[in-house]
Amino acid sequence: MPSPALVFMVIFFLESLAAMLQNGFIVTVLGREWVRCRVLPAADMIVASLAASRVCLHGVAVLNNLLTFFDFHSIADYFNIPWSFFNTLSSWLTAWLAVFYCAKIAIFSHPVFFWLKWRISRSVPRLLLGSLLMAGVTVISSTTATVFLMQMTAPQSSQGNRTLADRVQSYWHLFQAHAALLWLIPFLLFLVSTLLLMFSLHRHLGQMRDHRLGPCDPSTQAHIMALKSLAFFFVLYTSYILSLIVVFVKITTFQGHWRWAWEVVTYTGICLHSSILVLSSPKLRKALKTRLWKALDKGRFISSYQYQKPLSGDKPVSC
């Protein structure tokens, strides 16, 4: 009977493989259109960039966990740098996707929303560039803080200085607060945008009842379509951020099969959100159906060809 650690390990790798295939499919479809048309809708630009960052995030996570499992901790530590970069980048891109949906779909009469609705599409390339810069700043700051703490810890271990140990501990807590803040800012943007979109849908449904409009109203359909890709991920994204904070602040440590179970829980939300993005986009749904039909037709052709092909040694039947 396989051990729990092996079961959770297999689930984690299958989950990561599924997430990489899904996000790779999104990047392939939208990237091909981007190259062919030299232009892409603003929402698709964010989705394509988010999918590309998640492919890299899952790839780095798989390599990091494999190296840790085989006790190559010194090499695995170096993968924390690209993991931090892609994790921060994915967080910001997820937040901008929620902000974009909120700005384009939410119905509010405040001037800020009118300005944001008018400017958001043109600002998407700058938002993508800003996400890259924020991810780079996060990596630089975390790497600098880690090197600084390691340099301060070295004389502490050789001299046993209690004052220096307290100073290192205070610097470490400051670094933890700084890293948590960098993760919480995009999460709060995502949270506020999703809540505003929910409030806008509730308000719009109330107006529909007053004016006796049907449920097939285009604005209602737009609200529901956006919330399908945000509301379910809201719970999963919250658990993901909380899990990162728990592991990073070292509230508790996970060893053995509990560590792999925690990895499965942590990355489940990202994997399911990628599925939601594919299913909620008409363009991606159409491309997925086309590829599935092509694969089925190809399989039927090969099976029919093998069925009709005469076996070796058999003589062809003459009429």
mmCIF file of C-alpha atoms in Angstrom:
data_model
loop_
_atom_site.group_PDB
_atom_site.id
_atom_site.type_symbol
_atom_site.label_atom_id
_atom_site.label_comp_id
_atom_site.label_asym_id
_atom_site.label_seq_id
_atom_site.Cartn_x
_atom_site.Cartn_y
_atom_site.Cartn_z
ATOM 1 C CA MET A 1 0.000 0.000 0.000
ATOM 2 C CA PRO A 2 1.545 3.354 -1.004
ATOM 3 C CA SER A 3 2.423 5.793 1.742
ATOM 4 C CA PRO A 4 0.423 9.040 2.149
ATOM 5 C CA ALA A 5 3.490 11.060 1.113
ATOM 6 C CA LEU A 6 3.692 9.178 -2.214
ATOM 7 C CA VAL A 7 -0.043 9.657 -2.854
ATOM 8 C CA PHE A 8 0.099 13.402 -2.194
ATOM 9 C CA MET A 9 3.283 13.660 -4.261
ATOM 10 C CA VAL A 10 1.608 12.018 -7.268
ATOM 11 C CA ILE A 11 -1.453 14.269 -6.861
ATOM 12 C CA PHE A 12 0.773 17.350 -6.725
ATOM 13 C CA PHE A 13 2.661 16.434 -9.897
ATOM 14 C CA LEU A 14 -0.543 15.539 -11.780
ATOM 15 C CA GLU A 15 -2.088 18.813 -10.612
ATOM 16 C CA SER A 16 0.964 20.776 -11.719
ATOM 17 C CA LEU A 17 1.027 18.975 -15.087
ATOM 18 C CA ALA A 18 -2.671 19.767 -15.641
ATOM 19 C CA ALA A 19 -2.110 23.417 -14.713
ATOM 20 C CA MET A 20 0.887 23.725 -17.041
ATOM 21 C CA LEU A 21 -1.063 22.131 -19.923
ATOM 22 C CA GLN A 22 -4.036 24.428 -19.379
ATOM 23 C CA ASN A 23 -1.955 27.572 -19.134
ATOM 24 C CA GLY A 24 0.210 26.457 -22.040
ATOM 25 C CA PHE A 25 -2.966 26.058 -24.110
ATOM 26 C CA ILE A 26 -4.041 29.612 -23.178
ATOM 27 C CA VAL A 27 -0.627 31.026 -24.092
ATOM 28 C CA THR A 28 -0.602 29.126 -27.407
ATOM 29 C CA VAL A 29 -4.073 30.244 -28.509
ATOM 30 C CA LEU A 30 -3.819 33.885 -27.422
ATOM 31 C CA GLY A 31 -0.142 34.202 -28.335
ATOM 32 C CA ARG A 32 -0.789 32.941 -31.863
ATOM 33 C CA GLU A 33 -3.566 35.484 -32.281
ATOM 34 C CA TRP A 34 -1.315 38.199 -30.818
ATOM 35 C CA VAL A 35 1.418 37.403 -33.358
ATOM 36 C CA ARG A 36 -0.987 36.997 -36.304
ATOM 37 C CA CYS A 37 -3.104 40.113 -35.706
ATOM 38 C CA ARG A 38 -0.408 42.158 -33.913
ATOM 39 C CA VAL A 39 -3.135 43.280 -31.536
ATOM 40 C CA LEU A 40 -5.026 41.604 -28.728
ATOM 41 C CA PRO A 41 -7.951 42.749 -26.576
ATOM 42 C CA ALA A 42 -6.848 44.157 -23.235
ATOM 43 C CA ALA A 43 -8.443 41.377 -21.176
ATOM 44 C CA ASP A 44 -6.811 38.701 -23.352
ATOM 45 C CA MET A 45 -3.428 40.407 -22.907
ATOM 46 C CA ILE A 46 -3.766 40.085 -19.135
ATOM 47 C CA VAL A 47 -4.983 36.472 -19.374
ATOM 48 C CA ALA A 48 -2.127 35.481 -21.713
ATOM 49 C CA SER A 49 0.473 37.105 -19.463
ATOM 50 C CA LEU A 50 -1.093 35.484 -16.384
ATOM 51 C CA ALA A 51 -1.063 32.055 -18.044
ATOM 52 C CA ALA A 52 2.600 32.437 -19.055
ATOM 53 C CA SER A 53 3.597 33.394 -15.511
ATOM 54 C CA ARG A 54 1.696 30.423 -14.089
ATOM 55 C CA VAL A 55 3.421 27.979 -16.442
ATOM 56 C CA CYS A 56 6.745 29.222 -15.083
ATOM 57 C CA LEU A 57 5.442 29.256 -11.486
ATOM 58 C CA HIS A 58 4.338 25.614 -11.612
ATOM 59 C CA GLY A 59 7.542 24.584 -13.374
ATOM 60 C CA VAL A 60 9.712 26.202 -10.701
ATOM 61 C CA ALA A 61 7.526 24.729 -7.928
ATOM 62 C CA VAL A 62 7.925 21.216 -9.350
ATOM 63 C CA LEU A 63 11.711 21.577 -9.640
ATOM 64 C CA ASN A 64 11.968 23.071 -6.161
ATOM 65 C CA ASN A 65 9.940 20.264 -4.572
ATOM 66 C CA LEU A 66 11.895 17.580 -6.422
ATOM 67 C CA LEU A 67 15.221 19.033 -5.292
ATOM 68 C CA THR A 68 13.949 19.321 -1.722
ATOM 69 C CA PHE A 69 12.656 15.748 -1.772
ATOM 70 C CA PHE A 70 16.061 14.429 -2.888
ATOM 71 C CA ASP A 71 17.831 16.549 -0.214
ATOM 72 C CA PHE A 72 19.435 19.021 -2.633
ATOM 73 C CA HIS A 73 18.543 21.887 -0.320
ATOM 74 C CA SER A 74 21.506 24.051 -1.334
ATOM 75 C CA ILE A 75 20.367 23.996 -4.975
ATOM 76 C CA ALA A 76 16.676 24.301 -4.091
ATOM 77 C CA ASP A 77 17.360 27.550 -2.208
ATOM 78 C CA TYR A 78 18.344 29.215 -5.491
ATOM 79 C CA PHE A 79 14.941 28.349 -6.986
ATOM 80 C CA ASN A 80 13.261 30.445 -4.297
ATOM 81 C CA ILE A 81 14.335 33.540 -6.253
ATOM 82 C CA PRO A 82 12.513 32.746 -9.556
ATOM 83 C CA TRP A 83 9.598 31.282 -7.536
ATOM 84 C CA SER A 84 9.224 34.565 -5.650
ATOM 85 C CA PHE A 85 9.384 36.480 -8.940
ATOM 86 C CA PHE A 86 6.693 34.437 -10.735
ATOM 87 C CA ASN A 87 4.512 34.210 -7.641
ATOM 88 C CA THR A 88 4.513 38.003 -7.210
ATOM 89 C CA LEU A 89 3.957 38.500 -10.947
ATOM 90 C CA SER A 90 0.976 36.103 -10.945
ATOM 91 C CA SER A 91 -0.522 37.879 -7.921
ATOM 92 C CA TRP A 92 -0.347 41.288 -9.600
ATOM 93 C CA LEU A 93 -1.716 40.002 -12.922
ATOM 94 C CA THR A 94 -4.618 38.312 -11.115
ATOM 95 C CA ALA A 95 -5.348 41.603 -9.358
ATOM 96 C CA TRP A 96 -5.260 43.581 -12.629
ATOM 97 C CA LEU A 97 -7.626 41.085 -14.257
ATOM 98 C CA ALA A 98 -10.126 41.645 -11.441
ATOM 99 C CA VAL A 99 -9.658 45.429 -11.680
ATOM 100 C CA PHE A 100 -10.220 45.292 -15.444
ATOM 101 C CA TYR A 101 -13.450 43.296 -15.111
ATOM 102 C CA CYS A 102 -14.666 45.629 -12.386
ATOM 103 C CA ALA A 103 -13.878 48.780 -14.389
ATOM 104 C CA LYS A 104 -15.484 47.506 -17.585
ATOM 105 C CA ILE A 105 -18.574 45.806 -16.182
ATOM 106 C CA ALA A 106 -19.485 47.414 -12.852
ATOM 107 C CA ILE A 107 -22.209 50.078 -13.025
ATOM 108 C CA PHE A 108 -21.428 53.064 -10.799
ATOM 109 C CA SER A 109 -22.044 56.745 -11.352
ATOM 110 C CA HIS A 110 -18.907 57.994 -9.601
ATOM 111 C CA PRO A 111 -16.526 60.021 -11.844
ATOM 112 C CA VAL A 112 -13.597 57.809 -10.838
ATOM 113 C CA PHE A 113 -15.317 54.793 -12.407
ATOM 114 C CA PHE A 114 -16.053 56.688 -15.617
ATOM 115 C CA TRP A 115 -12.409 57.740 -15.830
ATOM 116 C CA LEU A 116 -11.202 54.196 -15.037
ATOM 117 C CA LYS A 117 -13.584 52.647 -17.576
ATOM 118 C CA TRP A 118 -12.240 54.995 -20.246
ATOM 119 C CA ARG A 119 -8.539 54.579 -19.373
ATOM 120 C CA ILE A 120 -8.173 50.951 -18.298
ATOM 121 C CA SER A 121 -7.841 49.376 -21.766
ATOM 122 C CA ARG A 122 -5.085 51.782 -22.841
ATOM 123 C CA SER A 123 -3.292 51.323 -19.519
ATOM 124 C CA VAL A 124 -3.024 47.510 -19.733
ATOM 125 C CA PRO A 125 0.476 47.438 -21.365
ATOM 126 C CA ARG A 126 1.757 49.762 -18.643
ATOM 127 C CA LEU A 127 0.093 47.636 -15.972
ATOM 128 C CA LEU A 128 1.839 44.542 -17.354
ATOM 129 C CA LEU A 129 5.176 46.358 -17.327
ATOM 130 C CA GLY A 130 4.490 47.610 -13.803
ATOM 131 C CA SER A 131 3.770 44.041 -12.680
ATOM 132 C CA LEU A 132 7.153 42.937 -14.021
ATOM 133 C CA LEU A 133 8.844 45.807 -12.195
ATOM 134 C CA MET A 134 7.039 45.033 -8.934
ATOM 135 C CA ALA A 135 8.017 41.365 -9.193
ATOM 136 C CA GLY A 136 11.631 42.398 -9.847
ATOM 137 C CA VAL A 137 11.640 44.773 -6.869
ATOM 138 C CA THR A 138 10.231 42.006 -4.662
ATOM 139 C CA VAL A 139 12.938 39.564 -5.726
ATOM 140 C CA ILE A 140 15.717 42.129 -5.275
ATOM 141 C CA SER A 141 14.499 43.157 -1.834
ATOM 142 C CA SER A 142 13.990 39.578 -0.640
ATOM 143 C CA THR A 143 17.363 38.440 -1.991
ATOM 144 C CA THR A 144 19.137 41.434 -0.444
ATOM 145 C CA ALA A 145 17.446 40.837 2.909
ATOM 146 C CA THR A 146 18.325 37.122 2.838
ATOM 147 C CA VAL A 147 22.004 37.805 2.078
ATOM 148 C CA PHE A 148 22.116 40.506 4.745
ATOM 149 C CA LEU A 149 20.645 38.196 7.383
ATOM 150 C CA MET A 150 23.026 35.388 6.423
ATOM 151 C CA GLN A 151 25.993 37.750 6.821
ATOM 152 C CA MET A 152 24.735 38.833 10.219
ATOM 153 C CA THR A 153 24.050 35.255 11.302
ATOM 154 C CA ALA A 154 27.616 34.113 10.504
ATOM 155 C CA PRO A 155 29.355 36.135 13.257
ATOM 156 C CA GLN A 156 26.506 35.262 15.606
ATOM 157 C CA SER A 157 27.207 31.531 15.260
ATOM 158 C CA SER A 158 30.939 32.019 15.814
ATOM 159 C CA GLN A 159 30.775 34.538 18.695
ATOM 160 C CA GLY A 160 27.438 33.670 20.337
ATOM 161 C CA ASN A 161 26.517 37.349 20.743
ATOM 162 C CA ARG A 162 23.052 37.660 22.331
ATOM 163 C CA THR A 163 22.564 41.288 21.273
ATOM 164 C CA LEU A 164 23.366 40.416 17.690
ATOM 165 C CA ALA A 165 20.903 37.514 17.845
ATOM 166 C CA ASP A 166 18.143 39.868 18.986
ATOM 167 C CA ARG A 167 19.027 42.283 16.200
ATOM 168 C CA VAL A 168 18.913 39.528 13.594
ATOM 169 C CA GLN A 169 15.537 38.428 14.950
ATOM 170 C CA SER A 170 14.128 41.960 14.686
ATOM 171 C CA TYR A 171 15.457 42.341 11.138
ATOM 172 C CA TRP A 172 13.896 39.003 10.233
ATOM 173 C CA HIS A 173 10.482 40.062 11.542
ATOM 174 C CA LEU A 174 10.769 43.315 9.579
ATOM 175 C CA PHE A 175 11.605 41.383 6.423
ATOM 176 C CA GLN A 176 8.623 39.059 6.980
ATOM 177 C CA ALA A 177 6.278 42.035 7.350
ATOM 178 C CA HIS A 178 7.705 43.619 4.187
ATOM 179 C CA ALA A 179 7.244 40.430 2.121
ATOM 180 C CA ALA A 180 3.721 39.858 3.458
ATOM 181 C CA LEU A 181 2.822 43.454 2.561
ATOM 182 C CA LEU A 182 4.041 42.963 -1.017
ATOM 183 C CA TRP A 183 1.738 39.937 -1.342
ATOM 184 C CA LEU A 184 -1.215 41.548 0.402
ATOM 185 C CA ILE A 185 -1.382 44.662 -1.805
ATOM 186 C CA PRO A 186 -2.402 42.801 -5.011
ATOM 187 C CA PHE A 187 -4.659 40.540 -2.943
ATOM 188 C CA LEU A 188 -6.487 43.576 -1.529
ATOM 189 C CA LEU A 189 -6.891 44.965 -5.059
ATOM 190 C CA PHE A 190 -8.395 41.652 -6.134
ATOM 191 C CA LEU A 191 -10.639 41.558 -3.062
ATOM 192 C CA VAL A 192 -11.970 45.110 -3.484
ATOM 193 C CA SER A 193 -12.589 44.646 -7.223
ATOM 194 C CA THR A 194 -14.469 41.375 -6.702
ATOM 195 C CA LEU A 195 -16.625 42.824 -3.911
ATOM 196 C CA LEU A 196 -17.436 45.905 -6.006
ATOM 197 C CA LEU A 197 -18.438 43.694 -8.908
ATOM 198 C CA MET A 198 -20.708 41.641 -6.629
ATOM 199 C CA PHE A 199 -22.279 44.819 -5.233
ATOM 200 C CA SER A 200 -22.796 46.137 -8.765
ATOM 201 C CA LEU A 201 -24.553 42.903 -9.781
ATOM 202 C CA HIS A 202 -26.801 43.049 -6.703
ATOM 203 C CA ARG A 203 -27.661 46.675 -7.447
ATOM 204 C CA HIS A 204 -28.300 45.919 -11.127
ATOM 205 C CA LEU A 205 -30.631 43.015 -10.284
ATOM 206 C CA GLY A 206 -32.613 45.364 -8.055
ATOM 207 C CA GLN A 207 -32.959 47.842 -10.914
ATOM 208 C CA MET A 208 -34.078 45.025 -13.227
ATOM 209 C CA ARG A 209 -36.873 44.084 -10.845
ATOM 210 C CA ASP A 210 -38.041 47.713 -10.711
ATOM 211 C CA HIS A 211 -38.083 48.032 -14.520
ATOM 212 C CA ARG A 212 -39.336 44.461 -15.117
ATOM 213 C CA LEU A 213 -36.391 43.489 -17.306
ATOM 214 C CA GLY A 214 -35.648 39.878 -18.207
ATOM 215 C CA PRO A 215 -32.710 37.793 -16.906
ATOM 216 C CA CYS A 216 -31.086 37.800 -20.369
ATOM 217 C CA ASP A 217 -30.117 41.452 -20.079
ATOM 218 C CA PRO A 218 -26.586 41.933 -21.595
ATOM 219 C CA SER A 219 -25.319 43.760 -18.516
ATOM 220 C CA THR A 220 -26.491 40.941 -16.249
ATOM 221 C CA GLN A 221 -24.838 38.355 -18.480
ATOM 222 C CA ALA A 222 -21.585 40.335 -18.410
ATOM 223 C CA HIS A 223 -21.706 40.537 -14.608
ATOM 224 C CA ILE A 224 -22.342 36.805 -14.263
ATOM 225 C CA MET A 225 -19.626 35.854 -16.762
ATOM 226 C CA ALA A 226 -17.019 37.962 -14.941
ATOM 227 C CA LEU A 227 -18.061 36.707 -11.515
ATOM 228 C CA LYS A 228 -17.797 33.089 -12.695
ATOM 229 C CA SER A 229 -14.067 33.590 -13.168
ATOM 230 C CA LEU A 230 -13.592 35.684 -10.011
ATOM 231 C CA ALA A 231 -16.032 34.639 -7.287
ATOM 232 C CA PHE A 232 -15.002 30.970 -7.138
ATOM 233 C CA PHE A 233 -11.324 31.907 -7.303
ATOM 234 C CA PHE A 234 -11.906 34.398 -4.478
ATOM 235 C CA VAL A 235 -12.072 31.605 -1.884
ATOM 236 C CA LEU A 236 -9.191 29.682 -3.456
ATOM 237 C CA TYR A 237 -6.997 32.770 -3.781
ATOM 238 C CA THR A 238 -7.664 33.647 -0.134
ATOM 239 C CA SER A 239 -6.567 30.182 0.979
ATOM 240 C CA TYR A 240 -3.484 30.449 -1.262
ATOM 241 C CA ILE A 241 -2.382 33.774 0.248
ATOM 242 C CA LEU A 242 -3.021 32.518 3.780
ATOM 243 C CA SER A 243 -1.017 29.349 3.083
ATOM 244 C CA LEU A 244 1.918 31.391 1.810
ATOM 245 C CA ILE A 245 1.846 33.578 4.913
ATOM 246 C CA VAL A 246 1.623 30.521 7.205
ATOM 247 C CA VAL A 247 4.629 28.872 5.549
ATOM 248 C CA PHE A 248 6.664 32.056 5.200
ATOM 249 C CA VAL A 249 6.146 33.342 8.743
ATOM 250 C CA LYS A 250 6.701 29.761 9.967
ATOM 251 C CA ILE A 251 3.575 29.663 12.117
ATOM 252 C CA THR A 252 3.833 25.921 11.720
ATOM 253 C CA THR A 253 6.125 23.556 9.853
ATOM 254 C CA PHE A 254 5.039 20.725 7.574
ATOM 255 C CA GLN A 255 7.120 17.591 7.297
ATOM 256 C CA GLY A 256 6.683 14.282 5.502
ATOM 257 C CA HIS A 257 3.320 13.643 3.865
ATOM 258 C CA TRP A 258 1.824 16.768 5.462
ATOM 259 C CA ARG A 259 4.231 18.878 3.437
ATOM 260 C CA TRP A 260 3.030 17.323 0.161
ATOM 261 C CA ALA A 261 -0.604 17.614 1.274
ATOM 262 C CA TRP A 262 -0.008 21.303 1.925
ATOM 263 C CA GLU A 263 1.519 21.710 -1.547
ATOM 264 C CA VAL A 264 -1.570 20.090 -3.101
ATOM 265 C CA VAL A 265 -3.909 22.419 -1.213
ATOM 266 C CA THR A 266 -1.780 25.477 -2.005
ATOM 267 C CA TYR A 267 -1.736 25.007 -5.798
ATOM 268 C CA THR A 268 -5.275 23.653 -6.234
ATOM 269 C CA GLY A 269 -6.723 27.164 -6.504
ATOM 270 C CA ILE A 270 -4.351 28.191 -9.300
ATOM 271 C CA CYS A 271 -5.080 25.002 -11.256
ATOM 272 C CA LEU A 272 -8.862 25.386 -10.957
ATOM 273 C CA HIS A 273 -8.735 29.090 -11.813
ATOM 274 C CA SER A 274 -6.952 28.253 -15.065
ATOM 275 C CA SER A 275 -9.796 25.862 -15.908
ATOM 276 C CA ILE A 276 -12.328 28.592 -15.147
ATOM 277 C CA LEU A 277 -10.477 31.039 -17.428
ATOM 278 C CA VAL A 278 -10.606 28.549 -20.310
ATOM 279 C CA LEU A 279 -14.277 27.700 -19.825
ATOM 280 C CA SER A 280 -15.430 31.298 -19.309
ATOM 281 C CA SER A 281 -13.771 32.632 -22.481
ATOM 282 C CA PRO A 282 -15.742 32.023 -25.725
ATOM 283 C CA LYS A 283 -12.532 32.283 -27.732
ATOM 284 C CA LEU A 284 -10.685 29.678 -25.649
ATOM 285 C CA ARG A 285 -13.740 27.409 -25.492
ATOM 286 C CA LYS A 286 -14.034 27.463 -29.277
ATOM 287 C CA ALA A 287 -10.317 26.687 -29.720
ATOM 288 C CA LEU A 288 -10.576 23.843 -27.193
ATOM 289 C CA LYS A 289 -13.593 22.314 -28.960
ATOM 290 C CA THR A 290 -11.849 22.618 -32.333
ATOM 291 C CA ARG A 291 -8.748 20.821 -31.081
ATOM 292 C CA LEU A 292 -10.784 18.119 -29.381
ATOM 293 C CA TRP A 293 -12.790 17.487 -32.563
ATOM 294 C CA LYS A 294 -9.596 17.342 -34.607
ATOM 295 C CA ALA A 295 -8.057 14.879 -32.158
ATOM 296 C CA LEU A 296 -11.213 12.717 -32.223
ATOM 297 C CA ASP A 297 -11.398 12.778 -36.030
ATOM 298 C CA LYS A 298 -7.721 11.859 -36.257
ATOM 299 C CA GLY A 299 -8.236 8.992 -33.813
ATOM 300 C CA ARG A 300 -11.227 7.719 -35.790
ATOM 301 C CA PHE A 301 -9.263 7.927 -39.050
ATOM 302 C CA ILE A 302 -6.338 5.962 -37.601
ATOM 303 C CA SER A 303 -8.595 3.297 -36.093
ATOM 304 C CA SER A 304 -10.603 2.908 -39.329
ATOM 305 C CA TYR A 305 -7.382 2.733 -41.363
ATOM 306 C CA GLN A 306 -5.980 0.018 -39.107
ATOM 307 C CA TYR A 307 -9.283 -1.868 -39.346
ATOM 308 C CA GLN A 308 -9.367 -1.729 -43.167
ATOM 309 C CA LYS A 309 -5.653 -2.475 -43.678
ATOM 310 C CA PRO A 310 -5.128 -6.151 -44.651
ATOM 311 C CA LEU A 311 -3.056 -8.231 -42.293
ATOM 312 C CA SER A 312 0.423 -9.349 -43.340
ATOM 313 C CA GLY A 313 0.299 -12.603 -45.291
ATOM 314 C CA ASP A 314 -3.334 -12.152 -46.347
ATOM 315 C CA LYS A 315 -4.070 -11.986 -50.041
ATOM 316 C CA PRO A 316 -6.229 -9.153 -51.233
ATOM 317 C CA VAL A 317 -9.708 -10.218 -52.111
ATOM 318 C CA SER A 318 -10.384 -10.065 -55.870
ATOM 319 C CA CYS A 319 -13.815 -9.161 -57.216
#
